[in-house]
Amino acid sequence: AQKVTQAQTEISVVEKEDVTLDCVYETRDTTYYLFWYKQPPSGELVFLIRRNSFDEQNEISGRYSWNFQKSTSSFNFTITASQVVDSAVYFCALSELIYNQGGKLIFGQGTELSVKP
Amino acid sequence: DAGVTQSPTHLIKTRGQQVTLRCSPKSGHDTVSWYQQALGQGPQFIFQYYEEEERQRGNFPDRFSGHQFPNYSSELNVNALLLGDSALYLCASSKLSGVTDTQYFGPGTRLTVL
């Protein structure tokens, strides 16, 4: 069965610190997608990144970077020089693929990040 | 370009009642998925609609039903409400393209069952 584990329930850092959010997934599929979403207190899930299982290149977008390692089934997310506005709950998700039916998302429990000034 | 919209924002019901939640997808999207998010948990997949048909369903009882209209908007109906149905209900839209597409979420409807 597919599963996503985010072992860190809460993380608290001081502004400008770097922080890494861990995500470990389980799947038997050879083709799958991984996602990160951000959920601020308003509740709306904001899409951050999508990665497919064939592309293990790390990605950087501004202060955000992602490290995908199939060997350890991990897809970790790092925020460099954190800011108060980064405070939110972050979810890692795995997409189960059924051809031509889109994919349902399987979410982890989320990591609540608190960045203090 | 309007994003995913949901209504109402908040709703309070009592046990045994029925509720209908509404979702309008992002412009250009034709697929709508619904998720339930209990407090402190990750969202759980309820079902997905495409071409006005339910295409996939998660582990939710038949009390949860849905509908998709020709304009791609969607409704989620929950009958015989239980206290445990209290949650944030999230709608996500995507463009079905044969491979998984990114799902974009609306702001959610917070349902409280008393």
PDB file of C-alpha atoms in Angstrom:
ATOM      1  CA  ALA A   1       0.000   0.000   0.000  1.00  0.00           C
ATOM      2  CA  GLN A   2       1.073   3.541  -0.613  1.00  0.00           C
ATOM      3  CA  LYS A   3       2.052   5.586   2.406  1.00  0.00           C
ATOM      4  CA  VAL A   4       3.730   8.895   3.203  1.00  0.00           C
ATOM      5  CA  THR A   5       5.451   9.521   6.510  1.00  0.00           C
ATOM      6  CA  GLN A   6       6.429  12.904   7.865  1.00  0.00           C
ATOM      7  CA  ALA A   7       8.053  12.028  11.156  1.00  0.00           C
ATOM      8  CA  GLN A   8       8.488  15.629  12.312  1.00  0.00           C
ATOM      9  CA  THR A   9       5.209  16.820  13.755  1.00  0.00           C
ATOM     10  CA  GLU A  10       6.424  20.289  14.742  1.00  0.00           C
ATOM     11  CA  ILE A  11       9.583  22.261  14.079  1.00  0.00           C
ATOM     12  CA  SER A  12      10.445  25.619  15.568  1.00  0.00           C
ATOM     13  CA  VAL A  13      13.292  27.758  14.268  1.00  0.00           C
ATOM     14  CA  VAL A  14      14.465  31.321  14.544  1.00  0.00           C
ATOM     15  CA  GLU A  15      14.325  33.539  11.492  1.00  0.00           C
ATOM     16  CA  LYS A  16      17.242  33.118   9.053  1.00  0.00           C
ATOM     17  CA  GLU A  17      17.932  29.561  10.155  1.00  0.00           C
ATOM     18  CA  ASP A  18      17.867  26.815   7.536  1.00  0.00           C
ATOM     19  CA  VAL A  19      15.333  24.058   8.103  1.00  0.00           C
ATOM     20  CA  THR A  20      14.748  20.675   6.456  1.00  0.00           C
ATOM     21  CA  LEU A  21      11.406  18.912   6.425  1.00  0.00           C
ATOM     22  CA  ASP A  22      11.609  15.154   5.978  1.00  0.00           C
ATOM     23  CA  CYS A  23       9.344  12.987   3.856  1.00  0.00           C
ATOM     24  CA  VAL A  24       9.572   9.220   3.396  1.00  0.00           C
ATOM     25  CA  TYR A  25       7.210   7.356   1.110  1.00  0.00           C
ATOM     26  CA  GLU A  26       6.249   3.782   0.300  1.00  0.00           C
ATOM     27  CA  THR A  27       4.931   2.583  -3.026  1.00  0.00           C
ATOM     28  CA  ARG A  28       5.143  -0.480  -5.261  1.00  0.00           C
ATOM     29  CA  ASP A  29       4.552   1.581  -8.381  1.00  0.00           C
ATOM     30  CA  THR A  30       7.506   2.311 -10.613  1.00  0.00           C
ATOM     31  CA  THR A  31       5.842   5.453 -11.913  1.00  0.00           C
ATOM     32  CA  TYR A  32       4.621   7.952  -9.383  1.00  0.00           C
ATOM     33  CA  TYR A  33       4.660  11.623  -8.524  1.00  0.00           C
ATOM     34  CA  LEU A  34       5.614  13.381  -5.321  1.00  0.00           C
ATOM     35  CA  PHE A  35       4.371  16.765  -4.192  1.00  0.00           C
ATOM     36  CA  TRP A  36       4.849  19.340  -1.480  1.00  0.00           C
ATOM     37  CA  TYR A  37       2.041  21.631  -0.411  1.00  0.00           C
ATOM     38  CA  LYS A  38       1.990  24.479   2.092  1.00  0.00           C
ATOM     39  CA  GLN A  39      -1.050  25.129   4.285  1.00  0.00           C
ATOM     40  CA  PRO A  40      -1.050  28.530   5.995  1.00  0.00           C
ATOM     41  CA  PRO A  41      -3.524  29.251   8.805  1.00  0.00           C
ATOM     42  CA  SER A  42      -6.125  30.298   6.212  1.00  0.00           C
ATOM     43  CA  GLY A  43      -6.453  26.612   5.321  1.00  0.00           C
ATOM     44  CA  GLU A  44      -5.891  26.619   1.581  1.00  0.00           C
ATOM     45  CA  LEU A  45      -3.298  24.131   0.342  1.00  0.00           C
ATOM     46  CA  VAL A  46      -0.737  25.901  -1.813  1.00  0.00           C
ATOM     47  CA  PHE A  47       1.143  23.832  -4.396  1.00  0.00           C
ATOM     48  CA  LEU A  48       4.934  24.100  -4.141  1.00  0.00           C
ATOM     49  CA  ILE A  49       6.479  21.392  -6.319  1.00  0.00           C
ATOM     50  CA  ARG A  50       5.803  18.198  -8.284  1.00  0.00           C
ATOM     51  CA  ARG A  51       8.421  15.576  -9.035  1.00  0.00           C
ATOM     52  CA  ASN A  52       8.114  12.390 -11.098  1.00  0.00           C
ATOM     53  CA  SER A  53       9.786   9.132 -10.162  1.00  0.00           C
ATOM     54  CA  PHE A  54      12.141   9.226 -13.146  1.00  0.00           C
ATOM     55  CA  ASP A  55      13.663  12.566 -12.331  1.00  0.00           C
ATOM     56  CA  GLU A  56      15.987  12.494  -9.345  1.00  0.00           C
ATOM     57  CA  GLN A  57      17.545  15.852 -10.031  1.00  0.00           C
ATOM     58  CA  ASN A  58      17.415  18.161  -7.074  1.00  0.00           C
ATOM     59  CA  GLU A  59      15.514  21.368  -7.589  1.00  0.00           C
ATOM     60  CA  ILE A  60      15.993  24.843  -6.234  1.00  0.00           C
ATOM     61  CA  SER A  61      13.479  27.662  -6.344  1.00  0.00           C
ATOM     62  CA  GLY A  62      14.619  30.760  -4.530  1.00  0.00           C
ATOM     63  CA  ARG A  63      15.007  29.866  -0.862  1.00  0.00           C
ATOM     64  CA  TYR A  64      13.348  26.473  -1.397  1.00  0.00           C
ATOM     65  CA  SER A  65      15.143  23.306  -2.442  1.00  0.00           C
ATOM     66  CA  TRP A  66      14.123  19.692  -2.728  1.00  0.00           C
ATOM     67  CA  ASN A  67      16.210  16.527  -2.470  1.00  0.00           C
ATOM     68  CA  PHE A  68      14.691  13.409  -4.058  1.00  0.00           C
ATOM     69  CA  GLN A  69      16.434  10.086  -3.399  1.00  0.00           C
ATOM     70  CA  LYS A  70      14.774   6.938  -4.711  1.00  0.00           C
ATOM     71  CA  SER A  71      17.324   4.733  -2.944  1.00  0.00           C
ATOM     72  CA  THR A  72      16.004   5.858   0.429  1.00  0.00           C
ATOM     73  CA  SER A  73      12.438   6.677  -0.740  1.00  0.00           C
ATOM     74  CA  SER A  74      12.796  10.196   0.519  1.00  0.00           C
ATOM     75  CA  PHE A  75      11.772  13.593  -0.794  1.00  0.00           C
ATOM     76  CA  ASN A  76      13.045  16.205   1.629  1.00  0.00           C
ATOM     77  CA  PHE A  77      12.352  19.922   1.537  1.00  0.00           C
ATOM     78  CA  THR A  78      14.786  22.581   2.715  1.00  0.00           C
ATOM     79  CA  ILE A  79      14.043  26.232   3.372  1.00  0.00           C
ATOM     80  CA  THR A  80      17.148  28.388   3.446  1.00  0.00           C
ATOM     81  CA  ALA A  81      17.216  31.558   5.550  1.00  0.00           C
ATOM     82  CA  SER A  82      13.713  30.972   6.893  1.00  0.00           C
ATOM     83  CA  GLN A  83      11.288  33.862   7.315  1.00  0.00           C
ATOM     84  CA  VAL A  84       8.269  34.380   9.554  1.00  0.00           C
ATOM     85  CA  VAL A  85       6.032  34.102   6.466  1.00  0.00           C
ATOM     86  CA  ASP A  86       7.225  30.503   6.050  1.00  0.00           C
ATOM     87  CA  SER A  87       5.274  29.536   9.173  1.00  0.00           C
ATOM     88  CA  ALA A  88       2.672  26.998   8.058  1.00  0.00           C
ATOM     89  CA  VAL A  89       1.911  23.297   7.934  1.00  0.00           C
ATOM     90  CA  TYR A  90       3.753  21.551   5.120  1.00  0.00           C
ATOM     91  CA  PHE A  91       2.454  18.375   3.525  1.00  0.00           C
ATOM     92  CA  CYS A  92       4.269  15.862   1.401  1.00  0.00           C
ATOM     93  CA  ALA A  93       2.030  13.819  -0.909  1.00  0.00           C
ATOM     94  CA  LEU A  94       2.312  10.834  -3.235  1.00  0.00           C
ATOM     95  CA  SER A  95       0.186  10.365  -6.320  1.00  0.00           C
ATOM     96  CA  GLU A  96      -1.212   6.968  -7.149  1.00  0.00           C
ATOM     97  CA  LEU A  97      -1.367   6.749 -10.919  1.00  0.00           C
ATOM     98  CA  ILE A  98      -4.227   5.188 -12.777  1.00  0.00           C
ATOM     99  CA  TYR A  99      -3.905   5.846 -16.480  1.00  0.00           C
ATOM    100  CA  ASN A 100      -6.296   8.456 -17.789  1.00  0.00           C
ATOM    101  CA  GLN A 101      -7.954   8.868 -14.428  1.00  0.00           C
ATOM    102  CA  GLY A 102      -5.636  11.381 -12.897  1.00  0.00           C
ATOM    103  CA  GLY A 103      -4.148  10.583  -9.555  1.00  0.00           C
ATOM    104  CA  LYS A 104      -5.475  10.628  -6.035  1.00  0.00           C
ATOM    105  CA  LEU A 105      -3.130  12.214  -3.564  1.00  0.00           C
ATOM    106  CA  ILE A 106      -1.960  10.378  -0.477  1.00  0.00           C
ATOM    107  CA  PHE A 107      -0.796  12.853   2.135  1.00  0.00           C
ATOM    108  CA  GLY A 108       1.515  12.610   5.088  1.00  0.00           C
ATOM    109  CA  GLN A 109       0.443  13.897   8.494  1.00  0.00           C
ATOM    110  CA  GLY A 110       2.125  17.223   7.908  1.00  0.00           C
ATOM    111  CA  THR A 111       4.902  19.144   9.635  1.00  0.00           C
ATOM    112  CA  GLU A 112       4.009  22.363  11.403  1.00  0.00           C
ATOM    113  CA  LEU A 113       6.812  24.865  10.950  1.00  0.00           C
ATOM    114  CA  SER A 114       7.012  27.857  13.242  1.00  0.00           C
ATOM    115  CA  VAL A 115       9.534  30.556  12.390  1.00  0.00           C
ATOM    116  CA  LYS A 116      10.089  33.021  15.194  1.00  0.00           C
ATOM    117  CA  PRO A 117      11.473  36.531  14.657  1.00  0.00           C
TER     118      PRO A 117
ATOM    119  CA  ASP B   1      -7.598  33.859 -13.728  1.00  0.00           C
ATOM    120  CA  ALA B   2      -9.831  32.680 -10.890  1.00  0.00           C
ATOM    121  CA  GLY B   3      -8.579  29.855  -8.762  1.00  0.00           C
ATOM    122  CA  VAL B   4     -10.638  27.101  -7.186  1.00  0.00           C
ATOM    123  CA  THR B   5     -13.575  28.472  -5.239  1.00  0.00           C
ATOM    124  CA  GLN B   6     -15.679  26.761  -2.595  1.00  0.00           C
ATOM    125  CA  SER B   7     -18.868  27.637  -0.769  1.00  0.00           C
ATOM    126  CA  PRO B   8     -19.852  28.082   1.908  1.00  0.00           C
ATOM    127  CA  THR B   9     -16.783  28.969   3.967  1.00  0.00           C
ATOM    128  CA  HIS B  10     -18.194  27.674   7.215  1.00  0.00           C
ATOM    129  CA  LEU B  11     -21.180  25.540   8.075  1.00  0.00           C
ATOM    130  CA  ILE B  12     -22.715  24.301  11.302  1.00  0.00           C
ATOM    131  CA  LYS B  13     -25.080  21.335  11.254  1.00  0.00           C
ATOM    132  CA  THR B  14     -26.519  18.912  13.775  1.00  0.00           C
ATOM    133  CA  ARG B  15     -26.240  15.147  13.798  1.00  0.00           C
ATOM    134  CA  GLY B  16     -28.497  13.410  11.312  1.00  0.00           C
ATOM    135  CA  GLN B  17     -28.805  16.386   8.994  1.00  0.00           C
ATOM    136  CA  GLN B  18     -27.649  16.517   5.409  1.00  0.00           C
ATOM    137  CA  VAL B  19     -25.197  18.997   3.885  1.00  0.00           C
ATOM    138  CA  THR B  20     -24.162  20.092   0.386  1.00  0.00           C
ATOM    139  CA  LEU B  21     -20.810  21.708  -0.340  1.00  0.00           C
ATOM    140  CA  ARG B  22     -19.968  23.358  -3.638  1.00  0.00           C
ATOM    141  CA  CYS B  23     -16.811  23.762  -5.701  1.00  0.00           C
ATOM    142  CA  SER B  24     -15.927  25.610  -8.898  1.00  0.00           C
ATOM    143  CA  PRO B  25     -12.707  24.477 -10.557  1.00  0.00           C
ATOM    144  CA  LYS B  26      -9.896  26.623 -11.826  1.00  0.00           C
ATOM    145  CA  SER B  27     -10.409  27.901 -15.345  1.00  0.00           C
ATOM    146  CA  GLY B  28      -9.400  25.272 -17.909  1.00  0.00           C
ATOM    147  CA  HIS B  29      -9.663  22.367 -15.478  1.00  0.00           C
ATOM    148  CA  ASP B  30     -12.119  19.514 -15.953  1.00  0.00           C
ATOM    149  CA  THR B  31     -11.468  17.204 -13.014  1.00  0.00           C
ATOM    150  CA  VAL B  32     -12.554  17.760  -9.425  1.00  0.00           C
ATOM    151  CA  SER B  33     -11.362  15.837  -6.378  1.00  0.00           C
ATOM    152  CA  TRP B  34     -12.679  16.112  -2.832  1.00  0.00           C
ATOM    153  CA  TYR B  35     -10.684  15.611   0.358  1.00  0.00           C
ATOM    154  CA  GLN B  36     -11.583  15.557   4.042  1.00  0.00           C
ATOM    155  CA  GLN B  37      -9.096  16.992   6.505  1.00  0.00           C
ATOM    156  CA  ALA B  38      -9.693  16.322  10.188  1.00  0.00           C
ATOM    157  CA  LEU B  39      -7.990  18.588  12.690  1.00  0.00           C
ATOM    158  CA  GLY B  40      -4.274  17.907  12.889  1.00  0.00           C
ATOM    159  CA  GLN B  41      -4.345  15.365  10.066  1.00  0.00           C
ATOM    160  CA  GLY B  42      -3.421  15.267   6.424  1.00  0.00           C
ATOM    161  CA  PRO B  43      -6.218  15.408   3.842  1.00  0.00           C
ATOM    162  CA  GLN B  44      -7.933  12.116   2.997  1.00  0.00           C
ATOM    163  CA  PHE B  45      -9.202  11.449  -0.529  1.00  0.00           C
ATOM    164  CA  ILE B  46     -12.989  11.100  -0.804  1.00  0.00           C
ATOM    165  CA  PHE B  47     -13.609  10.843  -4.557  1.00  0.00           C
ATOM    166  CA  GLN B  48     -12.815  12.316  -7.956  1.00  0.00           C
ATOM    167  CA  TYR B  49     -15.134  13.404 -10.752  1.00  0.00           C
ATOM    168  CA  TYR B  50     -14.441  13.664 -14.454  1.00  0.00           C
ATOM    169  CA  GLU B  51     -16.948  13.939 -17.303  1.00  0.00           C
ATOM    170  CA  GLU B  52     -19.726  14.030 -14.717  1.00  0.00           C
ATOM    171  CA  GLU B  53     -18.824  10.572 -13.435  1.00  0.00           C
ATOM    172  CA  GLU B  54     -17.189   9.377 -10.248  1.00  0.00           C
ATOM    173  CA  ARG B  55     -13.855   7.967 -11.436  1.00  0.00           C
ATOM    174  CA  GLN B  56     -12.148   7.059  -8.177  1.00  0.00           C
ATOM    175  CA  ARG B  57     -13.311   6.701  -4.610  1.00  0.00           C
ATOM    176  CA  GLY B  58     -11.506   6.536  -1.275  1.00  0.00           C
ATOM    177  CA  ASN B  59     -12.581   4.671   1.859  1.00  0.00           C
ATOM    178  CA  PHE B  60     -15.654   6.691   2.631  1.00  0.00           C
ATOM    179  CA  PRO B  61     -19.174   5.338   3.237  1.00  0.00           C
ATOM    180  CA  ASP B  62     -22.058   5.792   0.827  1.00  0.00           C
ATOM    181  CA  ARG B  63     -23.302   8.670   2.960  1.00  0.00           C
ATOM    182  CA  PHE B  64     -20.759  10.674   0.987  1.00  0.00           C
ATOM    183  CA  SER B  65     -21.904  11.292  -2.555  1.00  0.00           C
ATOM    184  CA  GLY B  66     -21.133  13.804  -5.230  1.00  0.00           C
ATOM    185  CA  HIS B  67     -22.032  15.252  -8.529  1.00  0.00           C
ATOM    186  CA  GLN B  68     -20.298  17.061 -11.340  1.00  0.00           C
ATOM    187  CA  PHE B  69     -22.120  19.451 -13.638  1.00  0.00           C
ATOM    188  CA  PRO B  70     -21.527  20.119 -17.364  1.00  0.00           C
ATOM    189  CA  ASN B  71     -19.624  23.301 -16.459  1.00  0.00           C
ATOM    190  CA  TYR B  72     -17.236  21.086 -14.392  1.00  0.00           C
ATOM    191  CA  SER B  73     -18.359  22.473 -11.039  1.00  0.00           C
ATOM    192  CA  SER B  74     -19.061  19.900  -8.376  1.00  0.00           C
ATOM    193  CA  GLU B  75     -21.046  19.224  -5.224  1.00  0.00           C
ATOM    194  CA  LEU B  76     -20.268  17.034  -2.251  1.00  0.00           C
ATOM    195  CA  ASN B  77     -23.257  15.734  -0.308  1.00  0.00           C
ATOM    196  CA  VAL B  78     -23.088  14.128   3.096  1.00  0.00           C
ATOM    197  CA  ASN B  79     -26.188  12.465   4.549  1.00  0.00           C
ATOM    198  CA  ALA B  80     -26.968  11.467   8.132  1.00  0.00           C
ATOM    199  CA  LEU B  81     -24.185  13.597   9.545  1.00  0.00           C
ATOM    200  CA  LEU B  82     -22.101  12.220  12.397  1.00  0.00           C
ATOM    201  CA  LEU B  83     -19.969  14.130  14.873  1.00  0.00           C
ATOM    202  CA  GLY B  84     -16.924  12.584  13.204  1.00  0.00           C
ATOM    203  CA  ASP B  85     -17.776  14.310   9.920  1.00  0.00           C
ATOM    204  CA  SER B  86     -16.604  17.603  11.422  1.00  0.00           C
ATOM    205  CA  ALA B  87     -13.625  18.589   9.294  1.00  0.00           C
ATOM    206  CA  LEU B  88     -12.266  20.898   6.636  1.00  0.00           C
ATOM    207  CA  TYR B  89     -13.493  19.773   3.227  1.00  0.00           C
ATOM    208  CA  LEU B  90     -11.138  20.625   0.424  1.00  0.00           C
ATOM    209  CA  CYS B  91     -11.864  20.635  -3.264  1.00  0.00           C
ATOM    210  CA  ALA B  92      -9.055  20.337  -5.806  1.00  0.00           C
ATOM    211  CA  SER B  93      -9.172  20.739  -9.552  1.00  0.00           C
ATOM    212  CA  SER B  94      -6.864  19.504 -12.272  1.00  0.00           C
ATOM    213  CA  LYS B  95      -6.691  18.913 -16.001  1.00  0.00           C
ATOM    214  CA  LEU B  96      -6.981  15.258 -16.863  1.00  0.00           C
ATOM    215  CA  SER B  97      -4.216  14.565 -19.330  1.00  0.00           C
ATOM    216  CA  GLY B  98      -3.440  10.856 -19.167  1.00  0.00           C
ATOM    217  CA  VAL B  99      -0.672  11.420 -16.657  1.00  0.00           C
ATOM    218  CA  THR B 100      -1.125  12.807 -13.238  1.00  0.00           C
ATOM    219  CA  ASP B 101      -1.713  16.506 -13.219  1.00  0.00           C
ATOM    220  CA  THR B 102      -1.108  18.895 -10.391  1.00  0.00           C
ATOM    221  CA  GLN B 103      -4.159  19.393  -8.220  1.00  0.00           C
ATOM    222  CA  TYR B 104      -4.882  22.942  -7.140  1.00  0.00           C
ATOM    223  CA  PHE B 105      -6.894  23.395  -3.977  1.00  0.00           C
ATOM    224  CA  GLY B 106      -9.621  25.753  -2.912  1.00  0.00           C
ATOM    225  CA  PRO B 107      -9.844  27.453   0.485  1.00  0.00           C
ATOM    226  CA  GLY B 108     -12.047  24.725   1.913  1.00  0.00           C
ATOM    227  CA  THR B 109     -15.346  24.530   3.741  1.00  0.00           C
ATOM    228  CA  ARG B 110     -15.145  24.044   7.480  1.00  0.00           C
ATOM    229  CA  LEU B 111     -18.014  21.826   8.616  1.00  0.00           C
ATOM    230  CA  THR B 112     -18.926  21.555  12.274  1.00  0.00           C
ATOM    231  CA  VAL B 113     -21.406  18.886  13.331  1.00  0.00           C
ATOM    232  CA  LEU B 114     -22.988  19.361  16.765  1.00  0.00           C
TER     233      LEU B 114
END
